[in-house]
């Protein structure tokens, strides 16, 4: 085939499939074919560019033109104008700086792309062609590692890079790998946690859909470092396109001998398989995930022993988030110092966020760790779409709610901790004054109640009671004392719940009280009298209404 | 995959395609492709530009079609945008002149004065 002059890149991910991205793409192919331009202009399916409110997008490169909100019916006109007559079709063009993720000559846009570690290929390569990943230096880190480095050296680089787990807790990745590497036993496992259950977080899905080989390469590097020969990607069943693309990537990597026996002529074997989850939030917790992989009900295990000692099939197992593993190939390729030159001292590198809510440009972004919430809101998300900033919920439902006072705190694990917050998994839900805090808390508690695995009493019953309270506060029918009871409940859950799910409600509730106590308390009706529980010997037990 | 060399081969084969999509170009060539441009042979001009670039193994130059600019009598019309320089416009660019402009202006860095228009 002749070398094309231009590419039409249509991001196809689980969201855009629903609104017709594949139809738009095939219409482009058909129209170009009809006009004899099929060789000159090539149509490509790529991963997400980031924005989630721009409809079906088609980016034309090298022209740097981005059309958005397309339907198949718009396509013939665009082909005629842009490719036959050479005129940009102004009415479909998205605003200049939007989406910032589309590579272009435009300097304003490019400044937002420098230093992309995880998303550098997303929206740029065809995720279903391993050759394109290789063309961007893919699998070179693995080749060099197994050919020229010892596992201990790989481990050192990851440790020195300061990479921290991107699944939410921010645990130092190198240290975690070391636990597993030094655990006795010669059968070990690498698990990529792609359960991504935290509401509002969808970065892992877009990484897998846009650049699946990066995740595989990261897993293989981890396997080499810790001495594992087998890896599993645990993907929730709803992530159909992620599963499809990961599977295709695994097949292609096997075909090229980039997974399998004796990689790069060494003695290192590594293969990857997919395990499909059934979509329970608690199965994102690493020990419940392992239980579920073993074919059991997804109930968290008691720790210790940690997975690094007794994980999958009670073998030493390392569990990392998708984004964490996806950062590893670049770290090995460019070195620990390069990674440390980005982000902050305590949180080197970049962080991928999904920004949503009342903003002009919701979507996926990758930024230097340590920039402030205000910068993310204004520079990346295009500011508030309506109203004024009231609060942001970071890290999904289990994360914390931040008031406007926190807009200028650097977003890294340590700075957040210093002001009493956690950074979480990467969701940033921005809300304006139209969202009532009690409505919001009630929605959060109902989510937890629904997702509680029911295995331990405090969580199972505590969340039921919590929902009773938040439901009343929301209806402005709270009993006097409800707010104090709510605090007591979440704090007891934090101490006694068996797993972090039950411990989490304290996050949103206590942070909401920190910034919006008066508004929460306004949900109490001082004239109401709390009814006596039916069983008076249980006087102190509040089971909701 | 038995060696890094094997991997390098695949990389080099496909890399060209990616550079075109990467958005970082040393130069941009705009070929005027309105109705009269095409009638005057702009398609052949564009093809010559692409072929020359390919023959010279240049991958970081973007070739873009543009609409009518109102200089019909000068067609085919080609504009060369080098990084950090004002664009230069050439008129009556047939296939042969196109190849020369690519070699001398884009690769050599010298404007082909006698072909410049306007
Ligand atoms: C209820 C619950 C849900 C979780 N869900 C996820 C998830 O969907 N994805 C994820 O990567 N980690 C999730 N985690 C965190 C994992 O237990 C684990 O810490 C993480 O996968 C470790 O990877 P990292 O070190 O790369 O961050 C969850 C934890 C809890 C308690
Ligand atoms: S805290 Fe909740 S989710 Fe965790 S084990 Fe107990 S019931 Fe299950
Ligand atoms: S089993 Fe103990 S509360 Fe029901
Ligand atoms: S097409 Fe008319 S001036 Fe170029």
CSV table of N, CA, C and O in Angstrom, one decimal, chain A residues 3-5 7 9 37 40 44 61-63 84-87 103-105 110 124-125 131-132 134-135 137-140 143-144 148 256-258 262 264-265, chain B residues 1-4 7-8 10-11 14-25 28 33-34 38 43 46 50 54 58-59 62-68 83:
chain,number,residue,atom,x,y,z
A,3,UNK,N,2.2,5.0,0.7
A,3,UNK,CA,2.3,5.7,2.0
A,3,UNK,C,1.2,6.7,2.1
A,3,UNK,O,1.0,7.5,1.2
A,4,UNK,N,0.4,6.7,3.1
A,4,UNK,CA,-0.8,7.6,3.2
A,4,UNK,C,-0.3,9.0,3.4
A,4,UNK,O,0.8,9.2,4.0
A,5,UNK,N,-1.1,10.0,3.0
A,5,UNK,CA,-0.7,11.4,3.2
A,5,UNK,C,-1.3,11.9,4.5
A,5,UNK,O,-0.8,12.8,5.1
A,7,UNK,N,-4.1,10.7,8.0
A,7,UNK,CA,-4.8,9.7,8.8
A,7,UNK,C,-6.0,10.4,9.4
A,7,UNK,O,-6.0,11.5,9.8
A,9,UNK,N,-8.2,9.6,12.5
A,9,UNK,CA,-8.1,8.8,13.7
A,9,UNK,C,-9.4,8.9,14.5
A,9,UNK,O,-9.7,10.0,15.0
A,37,UNK,N,-9.9,7.9,-2.6
A,37,UNK,CA,-8.8,8.4,-1.7
A,37,UNK,C,-8.3,7.4,-0.7
A,37,UNK,O,-7.6,7.7,0.2
A,40,UNK,N,-4.7,7.3,-0.1
A,40,UNK,CA,-4.1,8.5,0.3
A,40,UNK,C,-4.4,8.9,1.7
A,40,UNK,O,-3.6,9.4,2.4
A,44,UNK,N,-8.3,5.1,10.9
A,44,UNK,CA,-7.7,4.3,12.0
A,44,UNK,C,-8.6,4.3,13.2
A,44,UNK,O,-9.2,5.3,13.5
A,61,UNK,N,-4.7,13.9,10.9
A,61,UNK,CA,-3.3,14.2,11.1
A,61,UNK,C,-2.6,13.9,9.7
A,61,UNK,O,-3.0,13.0,9.0
A,62,UNK,N,-1.6,14.7,9.3
A,62,UNK,CA,-0.9,15.7,10.1
A,62,UNK,C,-1.6,17.1,10.2
A,62,UNK,O,-1.0,18.0,10.7
A,63,UNK,N,-2.8,17.2,9.6
A,63,UNK,CA,-3.4,18.5,9.6
A,63,UNK,C,-3.7,19.1,11.0
A,63,UNK,O,-3.7,20.3,11.1
A,84,UNK,N,-11.4,16.3,-0.5
A,84,UNK,CA,-11.4,16.5,-1.9
A,84,UNK,C,-11.1,18.0,-2.2
A,84,UNK,O,-10.2,18.3,-3.0
A,85,UNK,N,-11.7,18.9,-1.5
A,85,UNK,CA,-11.5,20.3,-1.8
A,85,UNK,C,-10.4,20.9,-0.9
A,85,UNK,O,-10.0,22.0,-1.2
A,86,UNK,N,-10.0,20.2,0.2
A,86,UNK,CA,-9.0,20.8,1.0
A,86,UNK,C,-9.4,21.9,1.9
A,86,UNK,O,-8.6,22.8,2.3
A,87,UNK,N,-10.7,22.0,2.2
A,87,UNK,CA,-11.2,23.0,3.1
A,87,UNK,C,-11.6,22.4,4.4
A,87,UNK,O,-12.3,21.4,4.5
A,103,UNK,N,-2.3,15.0,19.4
A,103,UNK,CA,-1.0,15.5,19.1
A,103,UNK,C,-1.2,16.5,17.9
A,103,UNK,O,-1.9,16.3,17.0
A,104,UNK,N,-0.5,17.6,18.0
A,104,UNK,CA,-0.6,18.6,16.9
A,104,UNK,C,0.6,19.6,17.0
A,104,UNK,O,1.3,19.6,17.9
A,105,UNK,N,0.6,20.3,16.0
A,105,UNK,CA,1.7,21.3,15.8
A,105,UNK,C,1.4,22.5,16.7
A,105,UNK,O,2.3,23.4,16.9
A,110,UNK,N,0.5,21.5,22.7
A,110,UNK,CA,1.5,20.5,23.0
A,110,UNK,C,2.0,20.7,24.4
A,110,UNK,O,2.5,19.7,25.0
A,124,UNK,N,-3.1,7.7,19.6
A,124,UNK,CA,-2.1,7.9,18.6
A,124,UNK,C,-1.8,6.6,17.8
A,124,UNK,O,-1.4,6.6,16.6
A,125,UNK,N,-1.9,5.5,18.5
A,125,UNK,CA,-1.6,4.3,17.8
A,125,UNK,C,-2.8,3.4,17.7
A,125,UNK,O,-3.8,3.6,18.4
A,131,UNK,N,2.6,-3.9,16.1
A,131,UNK,CA,3.7,-3.2,15.4
A,131,UNK,C,3.8,-1.8,15.7
A,131,UNK,O,4.8,-1.2,15.8
A,132,UNK,N,2.6,-1.2,15.9
A,132,UNK,CA,2.6,0.3,16.2
A,132,UNK,C,3.1,0.6,17.6
A,132,UNK,O,3.7,1.6,17.9
A,134,UNK,N,5.4,-1.3,19.0
A,134,UNK,CA,6.8,-1.5,18.9
A,134,UNK,C,7.5,-0.3,18.2
A,134,UNK,O,8.6,0.1,18.6
A,135,UNK,N,6.8,0.3,17.3
A,135,UNK,CA,7.3,1.5,16.6
A,135,UNK,C,7.6,2.6,17.5
A,135,UNK,O,8.5,3.4,17.3
A,137,UNK,N,8.9,2.4,20.4
A,137,UNK,CA,9.9,1.8,21.4
A,137,UNK,C,9.3,0.8,22.3
A,137,UNK,O,9.9,0.4,23.3
A,138,UNK,N,8.1,0.2,21.9
A,138,UNK,CA,7.5,-0.7,22.8
A,138,UNK,C,8.2,-2.1,22.8
A,138,UNK,O,8.8,-2.5,21.8
A,139,UNK,N,8.2,-2.7,24.0
A,139,UNK,CA,8.9,-3.9,24.2
A,139,UNK,C,10.4,-3.8,24.2
A,139,UNK,O,11.1,-4.8,24.4
A,140,UNK,N,11.0,-2.6,24.0
A,140,UNK,CA,12.4,-2.5,24.1
A,140,UNK,C,12.9,-2.6,25.5
A,140,UNK,O,14.0,-3.1,25.8
A,143,UNK,N,13.1,-6.1,26.4
A,143,UNK,CA,14.2,-6.8,25.7
A,143,UNK,C,15.5,-6.5,26.4
A,143,UNK,O,16.3,-7.3,26.6
A,144,UNK,N,15.7,-5.2,26.7
A,144,UNK,CA,16.9,-4.8,27.4
A,144,UNK,C,17.0,-5.4,28.8
A,144,UNK,O,18.1,-5.8,29.2
A,148,UNK,N,20.0,-7.6,29.3
A,148,UNK,CA,21.2,-6.9,29.8
A,148,UNK,C,21.2,-6.6,31.3
A,148,UNK,O,22.1,-6.1,31.9
A,256,UNK,N,4.4,-13.0,18.3
A,256,UNK,CA,5.7,-12.5,18.1
A,256,UNK,C,6.8,-13.0,19.1
A,256,UNK,O,7.9,-12.6,19.1
A,257,UNK,N,6.3,-13.9,20.0
A,257,UNK,CA,7.2,-14.4,21.0
A,257,UNK,C,7.6,-13.4,22.0
A,257,UNK,O,8.7,-13.5,22.6
A,258,UNK,N,6.7,-12.4,22.2
A,258,UNK,CA,7.0,-11.4,23.3
A,258,UNK,C,6.3,-11.8,24.6
A,258,UNK,O,6.5,-11.2,25.6
A,262,UNK,N,11.1,-18.4,26.8
A,262,UNK,CA,12.4,-17.9,26.4
A,262,UNK,C,12.4,-16.5,25.7
A,262,UNK,O,12.9,-16.4,24.6
A,264,UNK,N,13.3,-13.1,24.2
A,264,UNK,CA,14.5,-12.6,23.7
A,264,UNK,C,15.7,-13.5,23.8
A,264,UNK,O,16.8,-13.1,24.1
A,265,UNK,N,15.4,-14.8,23.6
A,265,UNK,CA,16.5,-15.8,23.6
A,265,UNK,C,17.0,-16.0,25.0
A,265,UNK,O,18.1,-16.6,25.2
B,1,UNK,N,10.2,-13.8,19.5
B,1,UNK,CA,11.2,-12.7,19.4
B,1,UNK,C,12.5,-13.2,20.0
B,1,UNK,O,12.6,-13.5,21.2
B,2,UNK,N,13.5,-13.2,19.2
B,2,UNK,CA,14.8,-13.8,19.7
B,2,UNK,C,15.8,-12.7,20.1
B,2,UNK,O,16.7,-13.0,20.8
B,3,UNK,N,15.6,-11.5,19.5
B,3,UNK,CA,16.7,-10.5,19.9
B,3,UNK,C,16.1,-9.1,19.7
B,3,UNK,O,15.1,-8.9,19.1
B,4,UNK,N,16.9,-8.2,20.2
B,4,UNK,CA,16.5,-6.8,20.1
B,4,UNK,C,16.5,-6.3,18.7
B,4,UNK,O,15.8,-5.5,18.2
B,7,UNK,N,13.4,-6.8,16.9
B,7,UNK,CA,12.5,-5.8,17.4
B,7,UNK,C,12.7,-4.5,16.7
B,7,UNK,O,11.8,-3.8,16.2
B,8,UNK,N,14.0,-4.1,16.5
B,8,UNK,CA,14.4,-2.9,15.9
B,8,UNK,C,13.9,-2.8,14.5
B,8,UNK,O,13.4,-1.8,14.0
B,10,UNK,N,11.2,-4.2,13.1
B,10,UNK,CA,9.8,-4.0,13.1
B,10,UNK,C,9.6,-2.5,13.4
B,10,UNK,O,8.8,-1.8,12.8
B,11,UNK,N,10.3,-2.0,14.4
B,11,UNK,CA,10.1,-0.6,14.8
B,11,UNK,C,10.4,0.3,13.6
B,11,UNK,O,9.6,1.2,13.3
B,14,UNK,N,7.7,0.5,10.9
B,14,UNK,CA,6.4,1.2,11.2
B,14,UNK,C,6.5,2.6,11.6
B,14,UNK,O,5.6,3.4,11.6
B,15,UNK,N,7.7,3.0,12.0
B,15,UNK,CA,7.9,4.3,12.7
B,15,UNK,C,7.4,5.4,11.8
B,15,UNK,O,6.8,6.4,12.3
B,16,UNK,N,7.7,5.4,10.5
B,16,UNK,CA,7.3,6.4,9.6
B,16,UNK,C,5.8,6.8,9.8
B,16,UNK,O,5.5,8.0,9.9
B,17,UNK,N,5.0,5.8,9.8
B,17,UNK,CA,3.6,6.0,9.9
B,17,UNK,C,3.3,6.8,11.2
B,17,UNK,O,2.4,7.7,11.2
B,18,UNK,N,4.0,6.5,12.2
B,18,UNK,CA,3.7,7.2,13.5
B,18,UNK,C,4.1,8.6,13.5
B,18,UNK,O,3.4,9.5,14.1
B,19,UNK,N,5.2,8.9,12.9
B,19,UNK,CA,5.7,10.3,12.9
B,19,UNK,C,4.7,11.2,12.2
B,19,UNK,O,4.5,12.3,12.7
B,20,UNK,N,4.1,10.7,11.2
B,20,UNK,CA,3.1,11.5,10.5
B,20,UNK,C,1.9,11.8,11.5
B,20,UNK,O,1.3,12.9,11.3
B,21,UNK,N,1.7,11.0,12.4
B,21,UNK,CA,0.5,11.2,13.3
B,21,UNK,C,1.0,11.9,14.6
B,21,UNK,O,0.2,12.3,15.4
B,22,UNK,N,2.3,12.1,14.8
B,22,UNK,CA,2.8,12.6,16.0
B,22,UNK,C,2.6,14.1,16.2
B,22,UNK,O,2.5,14.6,17.3
B,23,UNK,N,2.5,14.8,15.1
B,23,UNK,CA,2.3,16.2,15.2
B,23,UNK,C,3.5,17.0,15.4
B,23,UNK,O,3.5,18.2,15.6
B,24,UNK,N,4.7,16.4,15.3
B,24,UNK,CA,5.9,17.2,15.4
B,24,UNK,C,6.7,17.2,14.1
B,24,UNK,O,7.3,16.2,13.8
B,25,UNK,N,6.5,18.2,13.3
B,25,UNK,CA,7.1,18.2,12.0
B,25,UNK,C,8.1,19.2,11.8
B,25,UNK,O,8.0,20.3,12.4
B,28,UNK,N,5.8,22.0,7.1
B,28,UNK,CA,4.5,21.7,6.6
B,28,UNK,C,4.4,22.2,5.2
B,28,UNK,O,4.8,23.3,4.9
B,33,UNK,N,-5.6,22.9,-3.2
B,33,UNK,CA,-6.3,21.9,-3.9
B,33,UNK,C,-7.8,22.3,-4.1
B,33,UNK,O,-8.7,21.5,-4.0
B,34,UNK,N,-8.0,23.5,-4.5
B,34,UNK,CA,-9.3,23.9,-4.9
B,34,UNK,C,-9.6,23.4,-6.3
B,34,UNK,O,-8.8,22.7,-6.9
B,38,UNK,N,-6.8,21.7,-8.7
B,38,UNK,CA,-6.8,20.3,-9.2
B,38,UNK,C,-6.8,20.3,-10.7
B,38,UNK,O,-6.0,19.6,-11.3
B,43,UNK,N,-2.9,17.7,-8.1
B,43,UNK,CA,-2.8,16.3,-7.6
B,43,UNK,C,-1.5,15.7,-7.9
B,43,UNK,O,-0.8,15.0,-7.1
B,46,UNK,N,1.1,17.2,-5.7
B,46,UNK,CA,1.1,16.6,-4.4
B,46,UNK,C,1.8,15.3,-4.4
B,46,UNK,O,2.6,14.9,-3.6
B,50,UNK,N,5.0,14.0,-2.3
B,50,UNK,CA,5.0,12.8,-1.4
B,50,UNK,C,6.1,11.8,-1.9
B,50,UNK,O,6.8,11.2,-1.1
B,54,UNK,N,9.3,10.5,0.2
B,54,UNK,CA,9.5,9.1,0.4
B,54,UNK,C,10.9,8.7,-0.1
B,54,UNK,O,11.7,8.0,0.6
B,58,UNK,N,12.3,11.0,4.2
B,58,UNK,CA,11.9,12.0,5.1
B,58,UNK,C,10.5,11.7,5.7
B,58,UNK,O,9.6,11.4,4.9
B,59,UNK,N,10.4,11.6,7.0
B,59,UNK,CA,9.1,11.3,7.6
B,59,UNK,C,8.5,12.3,8.4
B,59,UNK,O,7.4,12.2,8.9
B,62,UNK,N,4.8,17.3,7.0
B,62,UNK,CA,3.4,17.1,6.8
B,62,UNK,C,3.0,17.7,5.5
B,62,UNK,O,3.4,18.8,5.2
B,63,UNK,N,2.2,17.0,4.7
B,63,UNK,CA,1.7,17.5,3.5
B,63,UNK,C,0.2,17.6,3.6
B,63,UNK,O,-0.5,16.7,3.9
B,64,UNK,N,-0.2,18.9,3.5
B,64,UNK,CA,-1.6,19.1,3.8
B,64,UNK,C,-2.3,19.8,2.6
B,64,UNK,O,-1.7,20.6,1.9
B,65,UNK,N,-3.5,19.4,2.3
B,65,UNK,CA,-4.3,20.1,1.2
B,65,UNK,C,-5.0,21.3,1.8
B,65,UNK,O,-5.5,21.2,2.9
B,66,UNK,N,-5.0,22.3,1.0
B,66,UNK,CA,-5.8,23.5,1.4
B,66,UNK,C,-6.8,23.9,0.3
B,66,UNK,O,-6.6,23.4,-0.8
B,67,UNK,N,-7.7,24.7,0.6
B,67,UNK,CA,-8.7,25.1,-0.4
B,67,UNK,C,-8.2,26.3,-1.2
B,67,UNK,O,-7.0,26.7,-1.1
B,68,UNK,N,-9.1,26.8,-2.0
B,68,UNK,CA,-8.8,27.9,-2.9
B,68,UNK,C,-8.3,29.1,-2.2
B,68,UNK,O,-8.9,29.5,-1.2
B,83,UNK,N,9.6,25.4,10.4
B,83,UNK,CA,9.5,25.9,11.8
B,83,UNK,C,10.2,27.2,12.0
B,83,UNK,O,11.3,27.4,11.5
